[in-house]
PDB file of C-alpha atoms in Angstrom:
ATOM      1  CA  MET A 201     -31.477   6.059 -21.364  1.00 50.00           C
ATOM      2  CA  LEU A 202     -28.701   5.040 -18.930  1.00 53.00           C
ATOM      3  CA  LYS A 203     -27.976   1.396 -18.272  1.00 57.00           C
ATOM      4  CA  GLN A 204     -28.456   0.206 -14.699  1.00 51.00           C
ATOM      5  CA  SER A 205     -24.702   0.275 -13.976  1.00 71.00           C
ATOM      6  CA  GLU A 206     -24.255   3.728 -15.509  1.00 83.00           C
ATOM      7  CA  SER A 207     -24.761   7.146 -13.971  1.00 89.00           C
ATOM      8  CA  LYS A 208     -24.272  10.879 -14.472  1.00 91.00           C
ATOM      9  CA  ASN A 209     -22.819  13.371 -12.072  1.00 91.00           C
ATOM     10  CA  VAL A 210     -22.868  17.164 -12.444  1.00 94.00           C
ATOM     11  CA  LEU A 211     -20.007  18.893 -10.605  1.00 94.00           C
ATOM     12  CA  ASP A 212     -19.494  22.527  -9.678  1.00 94.00           C
ATOM     13  CA  LEU A 213     -15.871  23.219 -10.725  1.00 92.00           C
ATOM     14  CA  PRO A 214     -15.417  27.008 -11.050  1.00 92.00           C
ATOM     15  CA  TYR A 215     -11.606  27.009 -10.762  1.00 90.00           C
ATOM     16  CA  LEU A 216     -11.070  24.122 -13.139  1.00 90.00           C
ATOM     17  CA  MET A 217     -13.539  25.512 -15.666  1.00 89.00           C
ATOM     18  CA  SER A 218     -11.864  28.927 -15.566  1.00 87.00           C
ATOM     19  CA  ILE A 219      -8.741  27.480 -17.223  1.00 79.00           C
ATOM     20  CA  SER A 220      -9.392  28.286 -20.851  1.00 59.00           C
ATOM     21  CA  SER A 221      -6.944  25.721 -22.281  1.00 59.00           C
ATOM     22  CA  GLY A 222      -6.219  23.444 -19.329  1.00 61.00           C
ATOM     23  CA  ASN A 223      -9.554  21.898 -18.456  1.00 74.00           C
ATOM     24  CA  GLY A 224      -9.767  20.113 -21.799  1.00 85.00           C
ATOM     25  CA  ARG A 225      -6.377  18.446 -21.227  1.00 86.00           C
ATOM     26  CA  TYR A 226      -7.330  17.244 -17.779  1.00 89.00           C
ATOM     27  CA  CYS A 227     -10.748  16.013 -18.908  1.00 92.00           C
ATOM     28  CA  LYS A 228      -9.118  14.015 -21.694  1.00 92.00           C
ATOM     29  CA  ILE A 229      -6.756  12.359 -19.209  1.00 93.00           C
ATOM     30  CA  ILE A 230      -9.669  11.483 -16.922  1.00 94.00           C
ATOM     31  CA  GLU A 231     -11.834  10.236 -19.796  1.00 94.00           C
ATOM     32  CA  ASN A 232      -9.067   7.957 -21.053  1.00 94.00           C
ATOM     33  CA  TYR A 233      -8.165   6.627 -17.605  1.00 94.00           C
ATOM     34  CA  PHE A 234     -11.707   5.844 -16.412  1.00 95.00           C
ATOM     35  CA  SER A 235     -13.525   5.355 -19.755  1.00 94.00           C
ATOM     36  CA  VAL A 236     -16.077   8.043 -18.928  1.00 95.00           C
ATOM     37  CA  CYS A 237     -17.471  10.996 -20.875  1.00 94.00           C
ATOM     38  CA  THR A 238     -17.378  14.620 -19.759  1.00 92.00           C
ATOM     39  CA  GLU A 239     -19.592  17.437 -20.986  1.00 91.00           C
ATOM     40  CA  ILE A 240     -19.574  21.150 -20.184  1.00 90.00           C
ATOM     41  CA  ILE A 241     -22.913  22.212 -18.687  1.00 91.00           C
ATOM     42  CA  ASN A 242     -22.187  25.899 -18.118  1.00 91.00           C
ATOM     43  CA  ALA A 243     -19.307  28.220 -17.245  1.00 88.00           C
ATOM     44  CA  ASN A 244     -18.823  26.577 -13.847  1.00 91.00           C
ATOM     45  CA  SER A 245     -20.204  23.054 -14.224  1.00 92.00           C
ATOM     46  CA  LEU A 246     -19.166  19.784 -15.828  1.00 92.00           C
ATOM     47  CA  GLN A 247     -21.072  16.531 -16.237  1.00 93.00           C
ATOM     48  CA  VAL A 248     -19.429  13.103 -15.966  1.00 95.00           C
ATOM     49  CA  ALA A 249     -21.214  10.065 -17.395  1.00 94.00           C
ATOM     50  CA  GLY A 250     -20.386   6.361 -17.589  1.00 94.00           C
ATOM     51  CA  ASN A 251     -20.020   3.326 -15.341  1.00 93.00           C
ATOM     52  CA  SER A 252     -21.199   4.351 -11.872  1.00 92.00           C
ATOM     53  CA  VAL A 253     -17.994   3.300 -10.097  1.00 94.00           C
ATOM     54  CA  GLN A 254     -15.790   5.023 -12.651  1.00 95.00           C
ATOM     55  CA  VAL A 255     -17.953   8.146 -12.568  1.00 95.00           C
ATOM     56  CA  MET A 256     -17.425   8.273  -8.809  1.00 95.00           C
ATOM     57  CA  ASN A 257     -13.648   7.880  -9.212  1.00 95.00           C
ATOM     58  CA  ALA A 258     -13.454  10.423 -12.045  1.00 95.00           C
ATOM     59  CA  SER A 259     -15.573  12.902 -10.056  1.00 96.00           C
ATOM     60  CA  ALA A 260     -13.172  12.617  -7.122  1.00 96.00           C
ATOM     61  CA  VAL A 261     -10.262  13.561  -9.400  1.00 95.00           C
ATOM     62  CA  LEU A 262     -12.093  16.534 -10.889  1.00 95.00           C
ATOM     63  CA  LEU A 263     -13.031  17.833  -7.441  1.00 95.00           C
ATOM     64  CA  ALA A 264      -9.435  17.395  -6.274  1.00 93.00           C
ATOM     65  CA  LEU A 265      -8.099  19.297  -9.287  1.00 92.00           C
ATOM     66  CA  ASN A 266     -10.546  22.109  -8.566  1.00 92.00           C
ATOM     67  CA  GLN A 267      -9.457  22.158  -4.904  1.00 90.00           C
ATOM     68  CA  PHE A 268      -5.770  22.414  -5.814  1.00 88.00           C
ATOM     69  CA  LEU A 269      -6.416  25.161  -8.349  1.00 88.00           C
ATOM     70  CA  GLU A 270      -8.433  27.065  -5.729  1.00 87.00           C
ATOM     71  CA  LYS A 271      -5.253  27.130  -3.626  1.00 81.00           C
ATOM     72  CA  ASN A 272      -3.261  28.459  -6.631  1.00 71.00           C
ATOM     73  CA  ASP A 273      -1.271  25.230  -6.683  1.00 73.00           C
ATOM     74  CA  ASP A 274       0.688  24.019  -9.688  1.00 72.00           C
ATOM     75  CA  ILE A 275      -1.160  21.351 -11.661  1.00 79.00           C
ATOM     76  CA  ASP A 276       0.077  19.509 -14.722  1.00 81.00           C
ATOM     77  CA  GLU A 277      -0.837  16.422 -16.726  1.00 84.00           C
ATOM     78  CA  GLN A 278       1.410  14.190 -14.616  1.00 82.00           C
ATOM     79  CA  ILE A 279      -0.265  15.212 -11.363  1.00 86.00           C
ATOM     80  CA  ALA A 280      -3.691  14.719 -12.969  1.00 89.00           C
ATOM     81  CA  THR A 281      -2.668  11.191 -14.023  1.00 89.00           C
ATOM     82  CA  TYR A 282      -1.310  10.511 -10.525  1.00 89.00           C
ATOM     83  CA  MET A 283      -4.644  11.661  -9.061  1.00 92.00           C
ATOM     84  CA  CYS A 284      -6.434   9.176 -11.328  1.00 94.00           C
ATOM     85  CA  TYR A 285      -4.179   6.389 -10.031  1.00 91.00           C
ATOM     86  CA  LEU A 286      -4.879   7.397  -6.422  1.00 93.00           C
ATOM     87  CA  SER A 287      -8.628   7.667  -6.945  1.00 94.00           C
ATOM     88  CA  ASP A 288      -8.660   4.237  -8.569  1.00 92.00           C
ATOM     89  CA  ASN A 289      -6.932   2.920  -5.426  1.00 91.00           C
ATOM     90  CA  HIS A 290      -9.168   4.864  -2.984  1.00 92.00           C
ATOM     91  CA  ARG A 291      -6.322   7.081  -1.708  1.00 92.00           C
ATOM     92  CA  ILE A 292      -7.083  10.466  -3.220  1.00 93.00           C
ATOM     93  CA  ASP A 293      -8.419  11.885   0.070  1.00 91.00           C
ATOM     94  CA  ASP A 294      -5.008  11.255   1.650  1.00 88.00           C
ATOM     95  CA  PHE A 295      -3.376  13.174  -1.200  1.00 88.00           C
ATOM     96  CA  CYS A 296      -5.788  16.109  -0.921  1.00 87.00           C
ATOM     97  CA  SER A 297      -4.718  16.566   2.683  1.00 84.00           C
ATOM     98  CA  THR A 298      -1.228  17.555   1.451  1.00 82.00           C
ATOM     99  CA  ILE A 299      -2.489  20.813  -0.038  1.00 78.00           C
ATOM    100  CA  ASP A 300      -2.453  22.560   3.344  1.00 79.00           C
ATOM    101  CA  GLN A 301       1.015  21.236   4.283  1.00 87.00           C
ATOM    102  CA  THR A 302       3.239  23.874   2.691  1.00 90.00           C
ATOM    103  CA  ILE A 303       6.947  23.503   3.457  1.00 94.00           C
ATOM    104  CA  LEU A 304       7.764  27.087   2.492  1.00 92.00           C
ATOM    105  CA  VAL A 305       6.942  29.824   0.000  1.00 91.00           C
ATOM    106  CA  THR A 306       9.727  30.918  -2.349  1.00 91.00           C
ATOM    107  CA  PRO A 307      10.609  34.598  -2.959  1.00 92.00           C
ATOM    108  CA  LYS A 308       8.641  34.307  -6.207  1.00 89.00           C
ATOM    109  CA  GLY A 309       5.518  33.234  -4.316  1.00 86.00           C
ATOM    110  CA  LYS A 310       5.633  29.542  -5.233  1.00 85.00           C
ATOM    111  CA  SER A 311       4.376  27.159  -2.541  1.00 85.00           C
ATOM    112  CA  ILE A 312       6.634  24.152  -2.024  1.00 90.00           C
ATOM    113  CA  ARG A 313       4.929  20.985  -0.792  1.00 88.00           C
ATOM    114  CA  ALA A 314       4.895  17.247  -1.317  1.00 90.00           C
ATOM    115  CA  LYS A 315       3.421  16.279  -4.689  1.00 88.00           C
ATOM    116  CA  THR A 316       2.945  12.547  -4.042  1.00 91.00           C
ATOM    117  CA  LEU A 317       2.033  10.412  -1.044  1.00 93.00           C
ATOM    118  CA  GLY A 318       5.570   9.041  -0.983  1.00 94.00           C
ATOM    119  CA  GLN A 319       6.948  12.573  -0.836  1.00 94.00           C
ATOM    120  CA  LYS A 320       4.481  13.362   1.982  1.00 94.00           C
ATOM    121  CA  MET A 321       5.871  10.425   3.979  1.00 95.00           C
ATOM    122  CA  TYR A 322       9.382  11.788   3.341  1.00 97.00           C
ATOM    123  CA  VAL A 323       8.502  15.312   4.514  1.00 96.00           C
ATOM    124  CA  ASP A 324       6.630  13.996   7.571  1.00 95.00           C
ATOM    125  CA  ALA A 325       9.619  11.807   8.443  1.00 97.00           C
ATOM    126  CA  LEU A 326      11.943  14.831   8.321  1.00 97.00           C
ATOM    127  CA  HIS A 327       9.604  16.703  10.675  1.00 96.00           C
ATOM    128  CA  GLU A 328       9.461  13.831  13.145  1.00 96.00           C
ATOM    129  CA  ASN A 329      12.985  12.375  13.144  1.00 97.00           C
ATOM    130  CA  GLU A 330      16.564  13.489  13.657  1.00 96.00           C
ATOM    131  CA  MET A 331      17.841  11.453  10.725  1.00 97.00           C
ATOM    132  CA  VAL A 332      16.085  10.338   7.555  1.00 98.00           C
ATOM    133  CA  PHE A 333      17.331   8.146   4.730  1.00 98.00           C
ATOM    134  CA  CYS A 334      15.472   8.703   1.455  1.00 97.00           C
ATOM    135  CA  ILE A 335      16.079   6.109  -1.253  1.00 97.00           C
ATOM    136  CA  GLY A 336      14.441   6.399  -4.649  1.00 94.00           C
ATOM    137  CA  PRO A 337      14.912   6.776  -8.398  1.00 91.00           C
ATOM    138  CA  ALA A 338      15.781   9.945 -10.281  1.00 87.00           C
ATOM    139  CA  GLY A 339      13.074  12.603 -10.393  1.00 87.00           C
ATOM    140  CA  THR A 340      11.339  11.753  -7.112  1.00 91.00           C
ATOM    141  CA  GLY A 341      12.337  15.039  -5.442  1.00 91.00           C
ATOM    142  CA  LYS A 342      14.703  13.515  -2.876  1.00 94.00           C
ATOM    143  CA  THR A 343      17.261  16.318  -3.029  1.00 92.00           C
ATOM    144  CA  TYR A 344      14.901  19.228  -3.719  1.00 93.00           C
ATOM    145  CA  LEU A 345      12.553  18.435  -0.834  1.00 95.00           C
ATOM    146  CA  GLY A 346      15.516  17.794   1.455  1.00 96.00           C
ATOM    147  CA  VAL A 347      16.933  21.218   0.587  1.00 95.00           C
ATOM    148  CA  ALA A 348      13.467  22.788   1.027  1.00 96.00           C
ATOM    149  CA  MET A 349      13.191  21.307   4.512  1.00 97.00           C
ATOM    150  CA  ALA A 350      16.688  22.598   5.322  1.00 96.00           C
ATOM    151  CA  VAL A 351      15.785  26.114   4.144  1.00 96.00           C
ATOM    152  CA  ALA A 352      12.510  26.030   6.109  1.00 96.00           C
ATOM    153  CA  ALA A 353      14.368  25.014   9.290  1.00 96.00           C
ATOM    154  CA  PHE A 354      16.950  27.759   8.669  1.00 96.00           C
ATOM    155  CA  ARG A 355      14.225  30.389   8.156  1.00 95.00           C
ATOM    156  CA  ARG A 356      12.524  29.350  11.399  1.00 95.00           C
ATOM    157  CA  LYS A 357      15.915  29.611  13.129  1.00 95.00           C
ATOM    158  CA  ASP A 358      15.653  25.986  14.209  1.00 96.00           C
ATOM    159  CA  VAL A 359      19.252  25.683  12.963  1.00 97.00           C
ATOM    160  CA  SER A 360      21.944  28.268  12.287  1.00 96.00           C
ATOM    161  CA  LYS A 361      23.624  26.536   9.369  1.00 96.00           C
ATOM    162  CA  ILE A 362      22.878  24.375   6.326  1.00 96.00           C
ATOM    163  CA  ILE A 363      25.639  21.907   5.452  1.00 94.00           C
ATOM    164  CA  LEU A 364      25.623  20.176   2.084  1.00 91.00           C
ATOM    165  CA  ALA A 365      27.876  17.214   1.424  1.00 89.00           C
ATOM    166  CA  ARG A 366      28.412  14.818  -1.421  1.00 86.00           C
ATOM    167  CA  PRO A 367      30.844  11.945  -1.968  1.00 85.00           C
ATOM    168  CA  ALA A 368      33.404  12.684  -4.673  1.00 70.00           C
ATOM    169  CA  VAL A 369      33.522   9.132  -5.989  1.00 56.00           C
ATOM    170  CA  GLU A 370      33.339  10.092  -9.644  1.00 50.00           C
ATOM    171  CA  ALA A 371      35.522  13.156  -9.016  1.00 39.00           C
ATOM    172  CA  GLY A 372      37.919  12.056  -6.312  1.00 41.00           C
ATOM    173  CA  GLU A 373      40.960  11.605  -8.537  1.00 43.00           C
ATOM    174  CA  ARG A 374      40.226  14.761 -10.510  1.00 49.00           C
ATOM    175  CA  LEU A 375      39.507  17.344  -7.806  1.00 50.00           C
ATOM    176  CA  GLY A 376      43.189  18.211  -7.531  1.00 53.00           C
ATOM    177  CA  PHE A 377      43.429  18.930 -11.238  1.00 54.00           C
ATOM    178  CA  LEU A 378      40.544  21.405 -11.286  1.00 55.00           C
ATOM    179  CA  PRO A 379      41.480  25.101 -10.943  1.00 59.00           C
ATOM    180  CA  GLY A 380      40.689  27.165  -7.854  1.00 61.00           C
ATOM    181  CA  ASP A 381      40.194  26.520  -4.141  1.00 61.00           C
ATOM    182  CA  ILE A 382      38.193  23.635  -2.705  1.00 60.00           C
ATOM    183  CA  GLN A 383      34.913  25.562  -3.036  1.00 61.00           C
ATOM    184  CA  GLU A 384      35.516  26.127  -6.745  1.00 65.00           C
ATOM    185  CA  LYS A 385      36.578  22.514  -7.205  1.00 63.00           C
ATOM    186  CA  VAL A 386      33.367  21.051  -5.794  1.00 64.00           C
ATOM    187  CA  ASP A 387      30.995  23.649  -7.283  1.00 67.00           C
ATOM    188  CA  PRO A 388      30.341  21.670 -10.523  1.00 68.00           C
ATOM    189  CA  TYR A 389      29.300  18.617  -8.513  1.00 68.00           C
ATOM    190  CA  MET A 390      26.964  20.604  -6.233  1.00 73.00           C
ATOM    191  CA  ARG A 391      25.190  22.453  -9.046  1.00 77.00           C
ATOM    192  CA  PRO A 392      21.798  20.685  -8.564  1.00 78.00           C
ATOM    193  CA  ILE A 393      21.776  21.705  -4.896  1.00 83.00           C
ATOM    194  CA  TYR A 394      22.889  25.260  -5.720  1.00 85.00           C
ATOM    195  CA  ASP A 395      20.034  25.536  -8.219  1.00 88.00           C
ATOM    196  CA  ALA A 396      17.543  24.359  -5.584  1.00 89.00           C
ATOM    197  CA  LEU A 397      18.896  26.814  -2.992  1.00 91.00           C
ATOM    198  CA  GLN A 398      18.727  29.754  -5.403  1.00 91.00           C
ATOM    199  CA  ASP A 399      15.144  28.833  -6.270  1.00 91.00           C
ATOM    200  CA  LEU A 400      14.118  28.512  -2.614  1.00 94.00           C
ATOM    201  CA  LEU A 401      16.055  31.448  -1.119  1.00 93.00           C
ATOM    202  CA  GLY A 402      16.496  33.813  -4.034  1.00 91.00           C
ATOM    203  CA  GLU A 403      19.921  34.477  -5.535  1.00 91.00           C
ATOM    204  CA  ASP A 404      20.831  37.460  -3.326  1.00 93.00           C
ATOM    205  CA  VAL A 405      19.997  35.712  -0.042  1.00 94.00           C
ATOM    206  CA  PHE A 406      21.739  32.548  -1.232  1.00 92.00           C
ATOM    207  CA  LEU A 407      24.964  34.432  -2.013  1.00 92.00           C
ATOM    208  CA  ARG A 408      24.873  36.254   1.337  1.00 94.00           C
ATOM    209  CA  CYS A 409      24.426  32.966   3.187  1.00 94.00           C
ATOM    210  CA  ILE A 410      27.370  31.444   1.324  1.00 91.00           C
ATOM    211  CA  GLU A 411      29.492  34.488   2.131  1.00 92.00           C
ATOM    212  CA  LYS A 412      28.583  34.323   5.839  1.00 94.00           C
ATOM    213  CA  ARG A 413      29.170  30.538   5.830  1.00 92.00           C
ATOM    214  CA  GLN A 414      25.592  29.967   6.931  1.00 95.00           C
ATOM    215  CA  ILE A 415      25.436  27.622   3.953  1.00 94.00           C
ATOM    216  CA  GLU A 416      28.461  25.382   3.639  1.00 89.00           C
ATOM    217  CA  VAL A 417      29.342  22.978   0.852  1.00 83.00           C
ATOM    218  CA  SER A 418      31.866  20.271   1.551  1.00 80.00           C
ATOM    219  CA  PRO A 419      33.144  17.077  -0.076  1.00 81.00           C
ATOM    220  CA  LEU A 420      32.309  14.178   2.215  1.00 86.00           C
ATOM    221  CA  ALA A 421      35.970  13.366   2.832  1.00 80.00           C
ATOM    222  CA  PHE A 422      36.552  16.836   4.342  1.00 81.00           C
ATOM    223  CA  MET A 423      34.034  16.202   7.148  1.00 85.00           C
ATOM    224  CA  ARG A 424      36.221  13.742   9.058  1.00 84.00           C
ATOM    225  CA  GLY A 425      36.941  14.910  12.593  1.00 84.00           C
ATOM    226  CA  ARG A 426      34.171  17.531  12.681  1.00 87.00           C
ATOM    227  CA  THR A 427      31.130  17.741  14.961  1.00 89.00           C
ATOM    228  CA  LEU A 428      28.152  19.342  13.257  1.00 91.00           C
ATOM    229  CA  ASP A 429      26.022  21.161  15.839  1.00 94.00           C
ATOM    230  CA  ASP A 430      22.944  23.335  15.268  1.00 96.00           C
ATOM    231  CA  SER A 431      22.832  22.343  11.597  1.00 96.00           C
ATOM    232  CA  PHE A 432      20.636  20.799   8.958  1.00 97.00           C
ATOM    233  CA  ILE A 433      22.944  18.415   7.091  1.00 96.00           C
ATOM    234  CA  LEU A 434      22.127  17.014   3.666  1.00 96.00           C
ATOM    235  CA  LEU A 435      24.181  14.190   2.154  1.00 95.00           C
ATOM    236  CA  ASP A 436      23.344  13.865  -1.533  1.00 93.00           C
ATOM    237  CA  GLU A 437      24.253  11.004  -3.919  1.00 93.00           C
ATOM    238  CA  ALA A 438      24.738   8.824  -0.836  1.00 95.00           C
ATOM    239  CA  GLN A 439      24.670   5.651  -2.941  1.00 95.00           C
ATOM    240  CA  ASN A 440      28.292   6.496  -3.778  1.00 94.00           C
ATOM    241  CA  THR A 441      29.518   6.288  -0.192  1.00 94.00           C
ATOM    242  CA  THR A 442      31.419   3.279   1.057  1.00 94.00           C
ATOM    243  CA  VAL A 443      30.414   1.670   4.350  1.00 96.00           C
ATOM    244  CA  GLU A 444      33.349   3.398   6.061  1.00 95.00           C
ATOM    245  CA  GLN A 445      32.489   6.815   4.607  1.00 94.00           C
ATOM    246  CA  MET A 446      28.854   6.500   5.646  1.00 95.00           C
ATOM    247  CA  LYS A 447      29.776   5.528   9.210  1.00 95.00           C
ATOM    248  CA  MET A 448      32.152   8.497   9.370  1.00 94.00           C
ATOM    249  CA  PHE A 449      29.417  10.862   8.162  1.00 94.00           C
ATOM    250  CA  LEU A 450      26.716   9.539  10.493  1.00 95.00           C
ATOM    251  CA  THR A 451      28.954   9.969  13.527  1.00 93.00           C
ATOM    252  CA  ARG A 452      29.551  13.672  12.713  1.00 92.00           C
ATOM    253  CA  ILE A 453      26.008  14.581  13.801  1.00 93.00           C
ATOM    254  CA  GLY A 454      26.084  16.927  16.810  1.00 93.00           C
ATOM    255  CA  MET A 455      23.538  18.521  19.125  1.00 95.00           C
ATOM    256  CA  ASN A 456      20.416  20.164  17.671  1.00 95.00           C
ATOM    257  CA  ALA A 457      21.189  18.723  14.261  1.00 96.00           C
ATOM    258  CA  LYS A 458      19.073  17.016  11.650  1.00 96.00           C
ATOM    259  CA  ALA A 459      20.465  14.840   8.869  1.00 96.00           C
ATOM    260  CA  CYS A 460      18.918  13.953   5.519  1.00 97.00           C
ATOM    261  CA  ILE A 461      20.666  11.269   3.471  1.00 97.00           C
ATOM    262  CA  CYS A 462      19.484  10.882  -0.150  1.00 96.00           C
ATOM    263  CA  GLY A 463      20.430   8.423  -2.853  1.00 95.00           C
ATOM    264  CA  ASP A 464      19.428   6.134  -5.689  1.00 95.00           C
ATOM    265  CA  ILE A 465      20.752   2.599  -5.218  1.00 93.00           C
ATOM    266  CA  THR A 466      20.167   1.831  -8.900  1.00 89.00           C
ATOM    267  CA  GLN A 467      22.868   4.359  -9.873  1.00 89.00           C
ATOM    268  CA  ILE A 468      25.898   3.295  -7.833  1.00 90.00           C
ATOM    269  CA  ASP A 469      29.283   4.416  -9.196  1.00 88.00           C
ATOM    270  CA  LEU A 470      31.451   2.616  -6.633  1.00 90.00           C
ATOM    271  CA  PRO A 471      34.125   0.195  -7.870  1.00 89.00           C
ATOM    272  CA  TYR A 472      32.841  -3.324  -8.518  1.00 88.00           C
ATOM    273  CA  GLY A 473      32.618  -5.326  -5.306  1.00 90.00           C
ATOM    274  CA  THR A 474      32.548  -2.297  -2.982  1.00 92.00           C
ATOM    275  CA  ARG A 475      29.668  -2.365  -0.498  1.00 94.00           C
ATOM    276  CA  CYS A 476      27.285   0.581  -0.743  1.00 95.00           C
ATOM    277  CA  GLY A 477      27.219   2.624   2.445  1.00 96.00           C
ATOM    278  CA  LEU A 478      23.656   3.813   1.840  1.00 97.00           C
ATOM    279  CA  SER A 479      22.159   0.335   1.499  1.00 95.00           C
ATOM    280  CA  ASP A 480      24.205  -0.914   4.425  1.00 96.00           C
ATOM    281  CA  ALA A 481      23.205   1.922   6.763  1.00 96.00           C
ATOM    282  CA  ALA A 482      19.525   1.825   5.791  1.00 95.00           C
ATOM    283  CA  GLN A 483      19.414  -1.863   6.671  1.00 94.00           C
ATOM    284  CA  ILE A 484      21.395  -1.620   9.925  1.00 96.00           C
ATOM    285  CA  LEU A 485      19.702   1.511  11.292  1.00 95.00           C
ATOM    286  CA  SER A 486      16.090   1.060  10.209  1.00 90.00           C
ATOM    287  CA  ASP A 487      14.918   0.107  13.723  1.00 92.00           C
ATOM    288  CA  ILE A 488      16.852   2.812  15.600  1.00 94.00           C
ATOM    289  CA  GLU A 489      14.741   5.410  17.431  1.00 95.00           C
ATOM    290  CA  GLY A 490      14.992   8.826  15.765  1.00 95.00           C
ATOM    291  CA  ILE A 491      15.916   7.353  12.378  1.00 96.00           C
ATOM    292  CA  ARG A 492      13.487   6.697   9.512  1.00 97.00           C
ATOM    293  CA  VAL A 493      14.099   5.073   6.140  1.00 97.00           C
ATOM    294  CA  ILE A 494      11.790   6.221   3.328  1.00 97.00           C
ATOM    295  CA  THR A 495      11.723   4.443  -0.024  1.00 96.00           C
ATOM    296  CA  LEU A 496      10.224   6.271  -3.004  1.00 95.00           C
ATOM    297  CA  SER A 497       9.131   4.522  -6.203  1.00 89.00           C
ATOM    298  CA  ASP A 498       8.511   5.411  -9.832  1.00 84.00           C
ATOM    299  CA  THR A 499       4.988   6.591  -8.880  1.00 84.00           C
ATOM    300  CA  ASP A 500       6.684   9.448  -6.975  1.00 87.00           C
ATOM    301  CA  ILE A 501       8.541  10.791 -10.022  1.00 82.00           C
ATOM    302  CA  VAL A 502       7.577  14.426 -10.598  1.00 75.00           C
ATOM    303  CA  ARG A 503       9.746  15.232 -13.609  1.00 64.00           C
ATOM    304  CA  ASN A 504       8.796  14.835 -17.262  1.00 64.00           C
ATOM    305  CA  PRO A 505       6.528  11.745 -17.560  1.00 64.00           C
ATOM    306  CA  LEU A 506       9.140  10.342 -19.947  1.00 72.00           C
ATOM    307  CA  VAL A 507      11.476   9.873 -16.935  1.00 70.00           C
ATOM    308  CA  GLN A 508       8.841   7.688 -15.286  1.00 67.00           C
ATOM    309  CA  ARG A 509       8.554   5.542 -18.409  1.00 72.00           C
ATOM    310  CA  ILE A 510      12.350   5.234 -18.641  1.00 78.00           C
ATOM    311  CA  ILE A 511      12.661   4.121 -15.000  1.00 71.00           C
ATOM    312  CA  ARG A 512       9.880   1.576 -15.436  1.00 71.00           C
ATOM    313  CA  ALA A 513      11.511   0.175 -18.575  1.00 81.00           C
ATOM    314  CA  TYR A 514      14.802  -0.346 -16.733  1.00 75.00           C
ATOM    315  CA  ASN A 515      13.010  -1.898 -13.742  1.00 69.00           C
ATOM    316  CA  ARG A 516      11.139  -4.220 -16.088  1.00 75.00           C
ATOM    317  CA  GLN A 517      14.408  -5.346 -17.663  1.00 72.00           C
ATOM    318  CA  ILE A 518      15.852  -6.082 -14.209  1.00 66.00           C
ATOM    319  CA  ARG A 519      12.793  -8.110 -13.213  1.00 66.00           C
ATOM    320  CA  GLU A 520      13.005 -10.076 -16.441  1.00 71.00           C
ATOM    321  CA  GLY A 521      16.659 -10.899 -15.798  1.00 67.00           C
ATOM    322  CA  GLY A 522      18.148  -8.611 -18.449  1.00 55.00           C
ATOM    323  CA  SER A 523      21.728  -7.404 -18.194  1.00 48.00           C
TER     324      SER A 523
END
């Protein structure tokens, strides 16, 4: 017999239940998070039992998982855990609305979309503004989503060129010693962006775009004096710009251009005492019309869950005054 504060809920979950090995993993995550019990009723149904509030929260997660699987979306243990967190904070309905907001579909048929509410704010900001600063820790999808938005704009013919830039702070004194032309010199530093572009465009299309200069890669220093019209411009690793470099970059933006500036202010490689251009610009420009500053947190990390634990450990040390 159930206690007064306990309840049972039987859910119809055909897509979740069809995963022969996956549903058990997700149920275990939900059971541990909400302290509920799950039981298979039949091939399509699952029962959740426990504290009535927690049963309601757990049921919301299970229904959301089923909804995402119905749309053939990628689900893993980290997303299931994130859904539990959102349901516990009464925000899972907001997250479920992201499933129909696909940025683009890759040549391999993979739908690219925001995977956290923070990422959704980032994508929405890029839709609505001419310039967006995205600040957040490693693994939050800052660069990948920025590149995805650039590719989507290029496919729609909103822009005719994608321009990728990165400060060469850690490489500035060594670029001249690397073999090859400037493209070959900066290639090693742009590899994460190249990987994203090949994933989103396909290797053949990516190479053709490079050859036609529809995709351009440039060290930040080489952008002085240019005006970048009809372009989607992505500045990666922006935490390694000086104030002067950032001002130079921001004033390159031309007509029909959109700029995305990404960085992690916890991983600054500038010489000691040098002001960070990213932090400076985000503070100065936050109230300017057409500019949006988005800050992602460790809850937006979509890499291996170990990365999230590492970031939180470092943040905890900082809060506790560790060196």
